[in-house]
Coordinates of C-alpha atoms in Angstrom, one line a residue:
X1 CA -33.9 -23.6 -13.3
X2 CA -33.6 -20.3 -12.4
X3 CA -35.3 -18.2 -9.8
X4 CA -36.2 -14.5 -10.3
X5 CA -33.1 -13.3 -8.2
X6 CA -31.0 -15.3 -11.5
X7 CA -30.1 -18.7 -8.8
X8 CA -30.4 -21.6 -10.1
X9 CA -31.5 -24.9 -7.8
X10 CA -28.4 -25.9 -8.1
X11 CA -27.2 -22.8 -6.5
X12 CA -29.4 -22.6 -3.5
X13 CA -28.2 -26.4 -2.6
X14 CA -24.8 -25.7 -2.5
X15 CA -25.5 -22.7 -0.2
X16 CA -27.2 -24.7 1.5
X17 CA -24.9 -27.5 1.9
X18 CA -22.0 -24.7 2.1
X19 CA -24.2 -23.1 5.5
X20 CA -24.2 -26.8 7.5
X21 CA -21.2 -27.7 6.2
X22 CA -19.7 -24.3 8.1
X23 CA -21.4 -24.1 11.2
X24 CA -21.1 -28.2 11.7
X25 CA -17.1 -27.4 11.6
X26 CA -16.9 -24.2 12.9
X27 CA -18.9 -24.6 15.8
X28 CA -20.2 -28.3 16.2
X29 CA -20.5 -31.0 17.0
X30 CA -24.8 -29.6 16.6
X31 CA -27.9 -31.7 16.4
X32 CA -30.6 -30.9 13.6
X33 CA -32.9 -29.3 15.6
X34 CA -29.7 -26.6 16.6
X35 CA -28.9 -26.4 12.9
X36 CA -31.7 -24.4 12.3
X37 CA -31.1 -21.2 14.0
X38 CA -27.9 -21.4 13.0
X39 CA -27.9 -21.6 9.7
X40 CA -31.5 -20.0 8.5
X41 CA -32.4 -22.9 7.0
X42 CA -36.4 -24.7 7.9
X43 CA -36.2 -28.1 9.7
X44 CA -37.3 -29.8 6.0
X45 CA -34.3 -28.3 4.0
X46 CA -32.0 -29.3 7.4
X47 CA -33.2 -33.2 7.4
X48 CA -32.5 -32.9 3.6
X49 CA -29.1 -31.5 3.6
X50 CA -27.8 -33.3 6.2
X51 CA -29.1 -36.7 4.8
X52 CA -26.7 -36.0 1.6
X53 CA -24.1 -34.6 3.6
X54 CA -24.0 -38.2 5.7
X55 CA -24.1 -40.0 1.9
X56 CA -21.7 -38.6 1.0
X57 CA -19.5 -39.5 4.1
X58 CA -18.6 -35.7 5.1
X59 CA -21.0 -35.2 8.0
X60 CA -21.0 -38.0 10.8
X61 CA -22.9 -39.1 14.2
X62 CA -20.9 -37.9 17.1
X63 CA -23.1 -39.2 20.3
X64 CA -26.5 -37.4 21.9
X65 CA -27.6 -34.6 23.7
X66 CA -30.7 -35.0 25.8
X67 CA -33.8 -33.0 25.0
X68 CA -36.4 -31.3 27.2
X69 CA -38.8 -34.0 27.5
X70 CA -38.1 -35.6 24.2
X71 CA -36.0 -38.4 23.1
X72 CA -32.3 -37.7 23.1
X73 CA -31.1 -35.4 19.9
X74 CA -28.3 -37.2 17.6
X75 CA -25.4 -34.6 17.6
X76 CA -23.6 -33.9 13.9
X77 CA -20.2 -32.8 12.9
X78 CA -18.0 -33.0 9.8
X79 CA -15.9 -36.0 9.3
X80 CA -12.3 -35.6 9.6
X81 CA -11.2 -38.0 7.0
X82 CA -13.8 -36.7 4.4
X83 CA -11.3 -34.4 3.1
X84 CA -7.3 -34.0 3.0
X85 CA -5.1 -30.2 2.4
X86 CA -1.7 -29.4 2.2
X87 CA -0.4 -26.0 3.0
X88 CA 3.1 -25.2 2.2
X89 CA 5.3 -22.1 3.5
X90 CA 7.9 -20.9 1.6
X91 CA 9.9 -19.4 4.6
X92 CA 13.4 -17.6 5.0
X93 CA 15.0 -20.8 5.9
X94 CA 12.8 -23.6 4.9
X95 CA 10.2 -25.1 2.8
X96 CA 7.5 -26.6 5.8
X97 CA 4.7 -28.8 3.6
X98 CA 1.7 -30.1 6.0
X99 CA -0.7 -32.8 5.1
X100 CA -3.9 -31.9 7.5
X101 CA -7.5 -34.4 7.6
X102 CA -10.4 -31.8 6.9
X103 CA -10.1 -30.7 10.9
X104 CA -7.3 -29.1 10.0
X105 CA -5.3 -32.4 12.3
X106 CA -2.1 -32.6 11.0
X107 CA -1.0 -36.4 9.5
X108 CA 2.3 -35.5 7.9
X109 CA 4.8 -33.4 7.5
X110 CA 8.0 -32.5 5.4
X111 CA 10.8 -29.4 5.5
X112 CA 13.3 -28.6 2.9
X113 CA 16.1 -26.7 4.3
X114 CA 17.0 -23.9 2.3
X115 CA 20.9 -23.0 1.6
X116 CA 22.8 -20.6 -0.8
X117 CA 20.7 -21.1 -3.6
X118 CA 17.8 -20.8 -1.2
X119 CA 15.0 -18.7 -3.2
X120 CA 16.3 -20.5 -6.8
X121 CA 13.1 -20.6 -8.4
X122 CA 13.3 -24.2 -9.7
X123 CA 14.7 -25.3 -6.2
X124 CA 11.7 -24.1 -4.4
X125 CA 8.9 -25.5 -7.1
X126 CA 11.0 -28.7 -6.6
X127 CA 11.0 -28.4 -3.1
X128 CA 7.5 -28.6 -2.7
X129 CA 6.8 -31.0 -5.7
X130 CA 9.3 -33.7 -3.6
X131 CA 7.3 -32.6 0.0
X132 CA 3.8 -33.5 -1.8
X133 CA 4.4 -36.4 -2.7
X134 CA 6.2 -37.4 0.6
X135 CA 3.5 -36.4 3.0
X136 CA 1.0 -38.1 0.5
X137 CA 3.3 -41.2 0.6
X138 CA 3.8 -40.9 4.5
X139 CA 0.3 -40.7 5.2
X140 CA -1.3 -43.4 2.5
X141 CA -3.3 -40.4 0.9
X142 CA -4.1 -40.4 -2.7
X143 CA -2.9 -37.4 -4.1
X144 CA -5.8 -37.4 -6.3
X145 CA -8.1 -37.3 -3.5
X146 CA -6.7 -34.1 -2.4
X147 CA -8.8 -31.0 -1.9
X148 CA -6.2 -28.3 -3.0
X149 CA -2.5 -27.2 -1.6
X150 CA -2.2 -24.3 -0.5
X151 CA 1.4 -22.2 -0.4
X152 CA 2.3 -18.9 1.9
X153 CA 5.4 -17.1 -0.2
X154 CA 7.4 -14.0 0.1
X155 CA 6.1 -11.1 -2.2
X156 CA 3.0 -10.4 -3.8
X157 CA 0.8 -12.6 -5.8
X158 CA -1.0 -11.5 -8.3
X159 CA -3.7 -14.3 -10.1
X160 CA -4.1 -14.0 -13.6
X161 CA -6.3 -15.9 -16.7
X162 CA -3.4 -17.3 -18.4
X163 CA -0.4 -18.7 -16.2
X164 CA -2.0 -18.6 -12.8
X165 CA -0.4 -17.1 -9.7
X166 CA 2.3 -14.9 -10.4
X167 CA 4.9 -14.0 -7.6
X168 CA 6.8 -10.4 -7.4
X169 CA 9.3 -11.0 -4.5
X170 CA 11.5 -8.1 -4.9
X171 CA 12.7 -9.0 -2.0
X172 CA 13.9 -12.2 -2.5
X173 CA 15.3 -11.9 -6.5
X174 CA 11.3 -13.3 -7.8
X175 CA 10.6 -11.0 -10.8
X176 CA 6.8 -11.9 -12.1
X177 CA 7.4 -15.8 -11.1
X178 CA 4.8 -17.8 -12.6
X179 CA 4.7 -20.5 -10.0
X180 CA 2.0 -22.1 -10.1
X181 CA 2.7 -22.8 -14.1
X182 CA 6.0 -24.1 -13.1
X183 CA 4.6 -26.3 -10.1
X184 CA 2.3 -27.9 -12.7
X185 CA 5.3 -29.1 -14.8
X186 CA 6.4 -32.5 -13.3
X187 CA 3.8 -32.4 -10.4
X188 CA 2.7 -35.8 -8.7
X189 CA -0.8 -33.8 -8.8
X190 CA -3.9 -34.9 -11.8
X191 CA -5.2 -31.5 -13.1
X192 CA -8.2 -32.1 -10.6
X193 CA -6.1 -30.4 -7.8
X194 CA -5.6 -27.1 -7.5
X195 CA -3.3 -24.9 -6.7
X196 CA -4.0 -21.7 -4.0
X197 CA -1.1 -19.7 -3.9
X198 CA -0.8 -16.2 -1.5
X199 CA 1.3 -14.4 0.0
X200 CA 2.7 -15.7 3.7
X201 CA 1.4 -12.8 5.8
X202 CA -2.4 -13.0 4.4
X203 CA -2.3 -16.8 5.1
X204 CA -0.8 -16.6 8.6
X205 CA -3.1 -13.7 9.3
X206 CA -6.3 -16.0 7.8
X207 CA -5.0 -18.3 10.2
X208 CA -5.3 -16.3 13.3
X209 CA -8.3 -14.8 12.2
X210 CA -9.7 -18.4 11.8
X211 CA -8.6 -20.0 15.0
X212 CA -5.6 -18.1 16.7
X213 CA -5.8 -14.9 18.6
X214 CA -7.6 -12.9 16.0
X215 CA -10.7 -15.0 16.6
X216 CA -14.1 -12.6 17.1
X217 CA -12.1 -9.1 16.0
X218 CA -13.8 -7.3 13.5
X219 CA -10.5 -5.0 13.2
X220 CA -7.3 -6.9 13.3
X221 CA -3.4 -6.7 12.4
X222 CA -1.6 -9.9 12.1
X223 CA 2.3 -8.9 11.8
X224 CA 4.3 -11.5 10.0
X225 CA 8.3 -10.7 11.7
X226 CA 10.4 -13.1 10.3
X227 CA 14.0 -12.8 8.0
X228 CA 11.8 -9.3 6.5
X229 CA 8.2 -8.1 8.3
X230 CA 5.4 -8.2 6.5
X231 CA 1.4 -7.6 7.5
X232 CA -1.9 -8.9 7.1
X233 CA -5.0 -6.2 7.2
X234 CA -8.8 -7.4 8.4
X235 CA -11.2 -4.9 8.7
X236 CA -14.8 -5.1 7.6
X237 CA -13.8 -3.1 4.5
X238 CA -11.5 -6.0 3.6
X239 CA -13.1 -8.9 5.5
X240 CA -11.4 -11.5 3.8
X241 CA -7.9 -9.9 5.2
X242 CA -5.1 -8.4 2.6
X243 CA -1.6 -8.6 2.6
X244 CA -0.1 -5.2 3.1
X245 CA 3.6 -4.8 2.1
X246 CA 4.7 -3.3 5.7
X247 CA 8.4 -4.2 5.9
X248 CA 8.9 -1.3 3.2
X249 CA 7.2 1.4 5.1
X250 CA 10.2 4.3 4.9
X251 CA 10.7 5.0 8.6
X252 CA 14.1 7.1 8.0
X253 CA 15.0 9.1 5.1
X254 CA 18.1 8.3 3.3
X255 CA 18.6 5.2 5.9
X256 CA 19.9 1.8 5.9
X257 CA 19.6 0.1 2.5
X258 CA 16.8 -2.3 2.4
X259 CA 16.9 -5.8 0.6
X260 CA 14.3 -4.6 -1.4
X261 CA 17.2 -1.8 -2.6
X262 CA 15.2 1.4 -1.1
X263 CA 16.5 3.0 1.6
X264 CA 15.0 3.3 5.1
X265 CA 12.5 0.5 4.7
X266 CA 11.2 -0.6 8.1
X267 CA 12.6 -4.1 7.5
X268 CA 16.0 -2.5 7.2
X269 CA 15.7 -2.0 11.0
X270 CA 13.1 -4.7 12.2
X271 CA 13.9 -7.8 10.0
X272 CA 15.9 -10.4 11.5
X273 CA 18.1 -10.5 8.7
X274 CA 18.8 -6.4 9.6
X275 CA 18.9 -7.4 12.7
X276 CA 21.7 -9.7 12.7
X277 CA 23.6 -7.6 10.2
X278 CA 23.8 -4.6 12.7
X279 CA 24.8 -7.0 15.6
X280 CA 27.8 -7.9 13.7
X281 CA 28.5 -4.2 12.5
X282 CA 28.3 -3.6 16.3
X283 CA 31.3 -6.2 16.9
X284 CA 28.5 -9.3 17.3
X285 CA 29.9 -12.6 16.6
X286 CA 26.6 -14.5 15.3
X287 CA 27.7 -18.5 15.3
X288 CA 29.9 -18.9 11.7
X289 CA 27.7 -20.7 8.8
X290 CA 24.6 -20.9 11.4
X291 CA 21.3 -20.2 9.6
X292 CA 19.2 -16.6 11.1
X293 CA 17.0 -19.3 13.2
X294 CA 20.1 -20.1 15.0
X295 CA 22.0 -17.2 15.0
X296 CA 18.9 -15.1 16.9
X297 CA 19.4 -17.6 19.0
X298 CA 22.8 -17.1 20.1
X299 CA 22.1 -13.3 20.0
X300 CA 18.9 -13.5 22.6
X301 CA 21.3 -15.5 24.5
X302 CA 23.9 -12.7 24.7
X303 CA 22.0 -10.1 24.7
X304 CA 19.7 -11.6 28.0
X305 CA 22.2 -14.2 29.3
X306 CA 20.9 -16.9 31.4
X307 CA 22.3 -17.2 35.4
X308 CA 23.0 -13.7 35.6
X309 CA 26.1 -13.2 33.3
X310 CA 27.2 -10.0 31.8
X311 CA 25.2 -9.2 28.8
X312 CA 26.9 -8.2 25.7
X313 CA 25.8 -4.7 25.1
X314 CA 26.0 -4.5 21.4
X315 CA 23.3 -6.9 20.8
X316 CA 21.2 -5.2 24.3
X317 CA 21.4 -2.2 22.6
X318 CA 20.3 -3.5 18.5
X319 CA 17.8 -5.5 20.2
X320 CA 16.6 -2.3 22.1
X321 CA 16.6 -0.4 18.9
X322 CA 14.5 -2.7 16.7
X323 CA 12.0 -2.8 19.5
X324 CA 11.3 1.0 18.7
X325 CA 11.6 0.7 15.4
X326 CA 8.8 -1.8 15.5
X327 CA 7.1 0.2 17.9
X328 CA 7.1 2.3 15.6
X329 CA 6.1 0.8 12.6
X330 CA 3.3 -0.5 14.5
X331 CA 1.9 3.0 15.3
X332 CA 1.3 3.6 11.3
X333 CA -1.4 0.8 11.7
X334 CA -2.5 1.8 14.4
X335 CA -3.1 5.8 13.3
X336 CA -4.4 4.4 9.6
X337 CA -6.0 1.2 10.4
X338 CA -7.2 1.8 14.3
X339 CA -7.2 -2.2 15.1
X340 CA -8.9 -4.0 18.1
X341 CA -6.0 -6.3 18.3
X342 CA -2.6 -6.6 16.9
X343 CA -1.2 -10.0 16.5
X344 CA 2.8 -11.0 16.3
X345 CA 4.3 -14.2 14.5
X346 CA 6.5 -15.3 12.2
X347 CA 10.0 -17.6 13.3
X348 CA 11.4 -14.0 14.7
X349 CA 8.9 -12.5 16.3
X350 CA 7.9 -16.3 18.5
X351 CA 12.0 -16.0 19.2
X352 CA 11.9 -12.8 20.6
X353 CA 8.8 -13.7 22.6
X354 CA 6.7 -12.3 25.4
X355 CA 10.1 -10.5 26.9
X356 CA 9.9 -8.6 24.0
X357 CA 6.2 -7.3 23.8
X358 CA 6.3 -4.5 26.9
X359 CA 8.8 -2.3 24.8
X360 CA 7.4 -2.7 21.5
X361 CA 3.9 -2.3 23.4
X362 CA 5.6 0.9 24.9
X363 CA 7.2 2.7 21.8
X364 CA 4.2 1.9 19.5
X365 CA 1.7 3.8 22.4
X366 CA 4.3 6.7 22.2
X367 CA 4.0 6.9 18.3
X368 CA 0.6 6.7 17.8
X369 CA -2.4 8.6 18.4
X370 CA -4.0 8.2 21.9
X371 CA -7.6 7.1 21.5
X372 CA -6.7 4.6 18.6
X373 CA -3.7 2.9 21.0
X374 CA -5.9 3.2 23.9
X375 CA -7.7 0.8 22.0
X376 CA -5.8 -1.8 21.1
X377 CA -4.3 -4.8 22.3
X378 CA -0.5 -6.0 21.2
X379 CA -0.2 -9.6 21.4
X380 CA 1.9 -12.6 20.0
X381 CA 0.3 -15.0 18.1
X382 CA -1.5 -18.1 19.7
X383 CA -0.7 -20.8 16.3
X384 CA 3.1 -21.1 16.6
X385 CA 5.5 -21.7 13.8
X386 CA 2.8 -24.1 11.4
X387 CA 0.9 -20.8 11.4
X388 CA 1.6 -19.9 7.6
X389 CA 1.3 -23.4 7.1
X390 CA -2.2 -24.0 8.7
X391 CA -3.3 -20.7 7.0
X392 CA -2.1 -22.0 3.8
X393 CA -4.2 -25.2 4.0
X394 CA -7.0 -23.1 4.9
X395 CA -7.9 -22.1 1.4
X396 CA -8.6 -25.3 -0.4
X397 CA -10.5 -25.9 2.4
X398 CA -12.4 -22.5 1.7
X399 CA -13.2 -23.7 -1.8
X400 CA -14.5 -26.8 -0.9
X401 CA -16.8 -24.8 1.3
X402 CA -17.5 -22.8 -1.5
X403 CA -18.5 -25.9 -3.5
X404 CA -21.2 -27.1 -1.0
X405 CA -18.6 -30.1 0.0
X406 CA -18.0 -30.9 -3.6
X407 CA -14.5 -32.1 -5.8
X408 CA -14.3 -29.1 -8.8
X409 CA -14.2 -32.2 -11.9
X410 CA -12.0 -30.0 -13.6
X411 CA -9.3 -27.3 -13.0
X412 CA -11.2 -23.8 -13.8
X413 CA -9.6 -21.5 -16.1
X414 CA -8.0 -18.7 -14.0
X415 CA -8.3 -17.7 -10.3
X416 CA -11.9 -18.8 -8.7
X417 CA -13.4 -16.1 -6.4
X418 CA -15.5 -18.6 -4.5
X419 CA -13.2 -19.4 -2.0
X420 CA -12.7 -15.8 -1.4
X421 CA -16.6 -15.5 -0.1
X422 CA -15.7 -18.4 2.4
X423 CA -12.8 -16.1 4.2
X424 CA -14.5 -13.5 4.0
X425 CA -17.5 -14.9 6.0
X426 CA -15.4 -16.4 8.3
X427 CA -13.2 -12.9 9.0
X428 CA -16.2 -11.3 9.3
X429 CA -17.4 -13.2 12.0

């Protein structure tokens, strides 16, 4: 039966379940009495919804708390083992696959280093399929019971009704790659388990906004600083977060050739790949046959030797120049979007660490307009190197919330927008 606003009783029940689940998840444990004002539901509705969620195994008791003069109130929480998600980070040096319970506690992980064929599409798809099988088997989880697999990838992700998620990754040679379709071919997962594919900077941003340094901010930018650079923008107008190709902002006319093919992109100066290339051009000697993470560690050690040794002037000069380019790039974000916070994550950003930040802040302030520059804080992200996988796992988790804690019986045709609504609501808090 439909109400006057077009919503059915089933829609109302699902919305009520979603409201209770979200409040328990982010603010719990809570009593039934506290859930009323927290969700805007009547005490009767709260009791009915809680009873359903307990019967479904999604909510459990978590002790009690004294009340004013009455009997103790039972506290409730989301049951950690009532659902499992997988998060995947298709990174520059490896594919990382992690299995989480419903409270995003890691249960198992697998990593697949990327060699010379690192962005071969079939290789990446194979790593993801094998990693999903490995972590579910390691944890003893039935793959058919997964809430979904979230995947963070480089590039622009287009969701199409015919082919699912299609990735446009110009910097890695992916031209309209139907990744979701490829993963389905030979997948160990049944069709009822969905793939949620999005830009890696966006999944990083989502994790920091839900659980990290972005909590409580309505205007924020989360920067992914790895082999290249990208960013996720969160504003009141873009509450669910939007990946922006910030690394391909032109910072120097007729400048260095970027790996995207254009000249003068920020990524050609501020990404780890270009940073190491510029060090080599200046006479630096990264370890032979080392991956980018190892090479950057060596560069930092050369620029800032332990024990007061002599610094490599080429490494130091390149790092100082990189700090200026990165600060100038951040100033564009400050002028355009006036964020409250900028958080720098990604493996390279975390390696460069807090010692790199003062110079970046100084240059950002110098290049930005004074008023917005005075309003913003620039810090490192708080979730460490696993932030992209955590953010990727949030995508099926948000879909689960949007369904009121019910699993889809079949894979919906085309992109399902429901999970984005939950992301928007959470980001706006």
